[in-house]
XYZ file of C-alpha atoms in Angstrom:
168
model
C 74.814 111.861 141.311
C 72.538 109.493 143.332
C 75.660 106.604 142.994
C 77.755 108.989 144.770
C 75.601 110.046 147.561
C 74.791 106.143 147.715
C 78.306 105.187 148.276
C 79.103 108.676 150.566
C 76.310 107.206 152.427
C 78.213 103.644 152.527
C 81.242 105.064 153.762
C 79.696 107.487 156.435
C 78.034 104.042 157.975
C 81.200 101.559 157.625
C 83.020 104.609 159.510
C 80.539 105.176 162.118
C 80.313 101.255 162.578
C 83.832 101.178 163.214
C 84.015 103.547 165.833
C 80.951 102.038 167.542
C 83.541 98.852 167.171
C 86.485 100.714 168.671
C 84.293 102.015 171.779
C 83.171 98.265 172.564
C 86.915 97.043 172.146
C 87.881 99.648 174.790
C 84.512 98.948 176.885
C 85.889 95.162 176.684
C 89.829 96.002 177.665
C 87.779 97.836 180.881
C 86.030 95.196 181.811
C 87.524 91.824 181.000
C 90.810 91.759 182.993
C 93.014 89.368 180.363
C 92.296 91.948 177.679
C 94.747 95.233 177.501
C 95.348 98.191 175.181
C 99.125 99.365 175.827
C 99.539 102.403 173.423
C 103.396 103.222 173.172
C 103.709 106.627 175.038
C 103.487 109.011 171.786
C 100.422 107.670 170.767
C 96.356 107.627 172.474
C 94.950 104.073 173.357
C 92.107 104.887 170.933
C 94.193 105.294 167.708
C 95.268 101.513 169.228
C 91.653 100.411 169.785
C 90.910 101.504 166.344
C 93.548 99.952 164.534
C 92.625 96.620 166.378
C 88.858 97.348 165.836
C 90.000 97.531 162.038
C 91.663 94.482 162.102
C 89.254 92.695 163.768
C 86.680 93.292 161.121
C 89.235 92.022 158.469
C 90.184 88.634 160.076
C 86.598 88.565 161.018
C 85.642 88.923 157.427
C 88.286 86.661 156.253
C 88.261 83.899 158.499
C 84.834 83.862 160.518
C 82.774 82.471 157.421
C 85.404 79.495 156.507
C 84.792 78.117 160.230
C 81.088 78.755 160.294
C 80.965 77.158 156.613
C 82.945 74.185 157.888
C 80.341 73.539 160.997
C 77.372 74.483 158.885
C 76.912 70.679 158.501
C 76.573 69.713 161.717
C 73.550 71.349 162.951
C 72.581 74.759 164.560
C 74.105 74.387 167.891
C 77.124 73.113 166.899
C 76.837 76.570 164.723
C 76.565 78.846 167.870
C 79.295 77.083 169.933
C 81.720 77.590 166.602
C 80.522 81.076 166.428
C 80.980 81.682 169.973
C 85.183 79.872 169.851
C 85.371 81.937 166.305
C 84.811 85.284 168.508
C 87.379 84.342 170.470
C 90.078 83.062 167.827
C 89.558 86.379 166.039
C 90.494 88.190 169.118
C 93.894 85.847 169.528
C 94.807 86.461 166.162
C 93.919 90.161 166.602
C 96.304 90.233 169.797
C 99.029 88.097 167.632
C 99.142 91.008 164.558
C 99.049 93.626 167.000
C 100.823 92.737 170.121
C 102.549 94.159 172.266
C 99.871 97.110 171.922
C 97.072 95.060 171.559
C 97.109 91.603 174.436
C 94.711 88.915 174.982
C 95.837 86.834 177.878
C 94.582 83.333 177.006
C 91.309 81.658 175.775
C 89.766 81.904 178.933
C 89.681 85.817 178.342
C 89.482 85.814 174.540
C 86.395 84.127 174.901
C 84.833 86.132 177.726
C 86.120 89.374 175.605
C 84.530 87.897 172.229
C 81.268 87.610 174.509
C 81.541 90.899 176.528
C 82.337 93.027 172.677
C 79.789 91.299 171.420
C 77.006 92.689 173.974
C 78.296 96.031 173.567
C 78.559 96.425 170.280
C 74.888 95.170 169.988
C 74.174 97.708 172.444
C 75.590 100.764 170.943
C 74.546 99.476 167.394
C 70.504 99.329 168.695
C 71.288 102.557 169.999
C 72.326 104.391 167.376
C 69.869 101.857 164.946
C 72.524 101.421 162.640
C 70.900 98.217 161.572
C 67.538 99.371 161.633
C 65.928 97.826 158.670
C 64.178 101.116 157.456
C 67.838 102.820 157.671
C 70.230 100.014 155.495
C 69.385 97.132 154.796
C 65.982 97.730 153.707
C 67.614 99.993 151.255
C 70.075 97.943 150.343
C 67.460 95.455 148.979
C 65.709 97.393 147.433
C 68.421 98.857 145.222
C 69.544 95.581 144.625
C 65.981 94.037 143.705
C 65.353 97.426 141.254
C 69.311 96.909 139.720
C 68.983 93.357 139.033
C 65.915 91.616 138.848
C 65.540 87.768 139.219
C 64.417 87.086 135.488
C 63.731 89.274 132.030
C 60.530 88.568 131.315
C 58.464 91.829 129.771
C 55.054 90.488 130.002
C 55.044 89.558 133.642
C 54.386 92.420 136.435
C 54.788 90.717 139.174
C 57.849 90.113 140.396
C 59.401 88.430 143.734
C 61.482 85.746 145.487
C 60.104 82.866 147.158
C 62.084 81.774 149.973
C 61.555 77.786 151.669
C 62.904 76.941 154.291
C 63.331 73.862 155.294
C 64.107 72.548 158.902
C 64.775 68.889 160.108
């Protein structure tokens, strides 16, 4: 029983955290002027926000770590400039799968939109604390370090992860 409340739980977030993604994609259309939602007539802007919030998180989830993983190597600001061009490829390719009801107008406005959803979504995220660590994440960990622990060893008590970092 406490597997399926676990992943009712899982689904109620990923739904909620796609919404809060669909508000910030229209929030982003309203402000940034090369970015438009044209719904056909029969059907609300928000059912087109959605389905581009949707596919946003896909490509994003597809796509996003290959270009980070291919400028891990050259440092951490080279890292946030990638991330920052990444935001706005997603939203061209976004606008390319979904056009004529979904348009980006250019780089220029993909990556001012890629900055301007990223704000918001932070902003409605914190607000609702859907990645407050007590809420999730926290949770998430700790079902993960109960479920599978980092070495079978009966005699030993203690158990825990050492993380190093190293910088330079």
């Amino acid at each position: 029983m406490g597997a399926v409340r676990l992943l009712v739980r899982d689904i109620i977030r990923f739904i909620l955290i796609w919404f809060v993604d669909t508000l910030a994609l229209l929030g982003t259309a309203a402000i940034v002027g090369g970015i438009n939602i044209q719904a056909p007539p029969s059907v609300p802007n928000i059912v087109v926000a959605a389905a581009a919030a949707l596919t946003l998180s896909i490509i994003n989830l597809l796509i996003r770590p290959l270009i980070l993983l291919l400028a891990a190597p050259l440092g951490a600001l080279v890292i946030l400039l990638v991330g920052l061009f990444a935001n706005a490829i997603v939203l061209r390719l976004t606008a390319l799968l979904l056009a004529p009801a979904f348009q980006v107008d250019g780089w220029w406005a993909a990556f001012l939109g890629g900055l301007v959803f990223a704000a918001i979504d932070m902003v409605l995220i914190n607000l609702l604390t859907l990645n407050d660590p007590d809420s999730f994440y926290n949770r998430m960990v700790e079902r993960r370090a109960k479920g599978q622990p980092f070495f079978d060893d009966p005699t030993d008590e203690g158990r825990g992860l050492l993380i190093l970092e190293i910088d330079g």
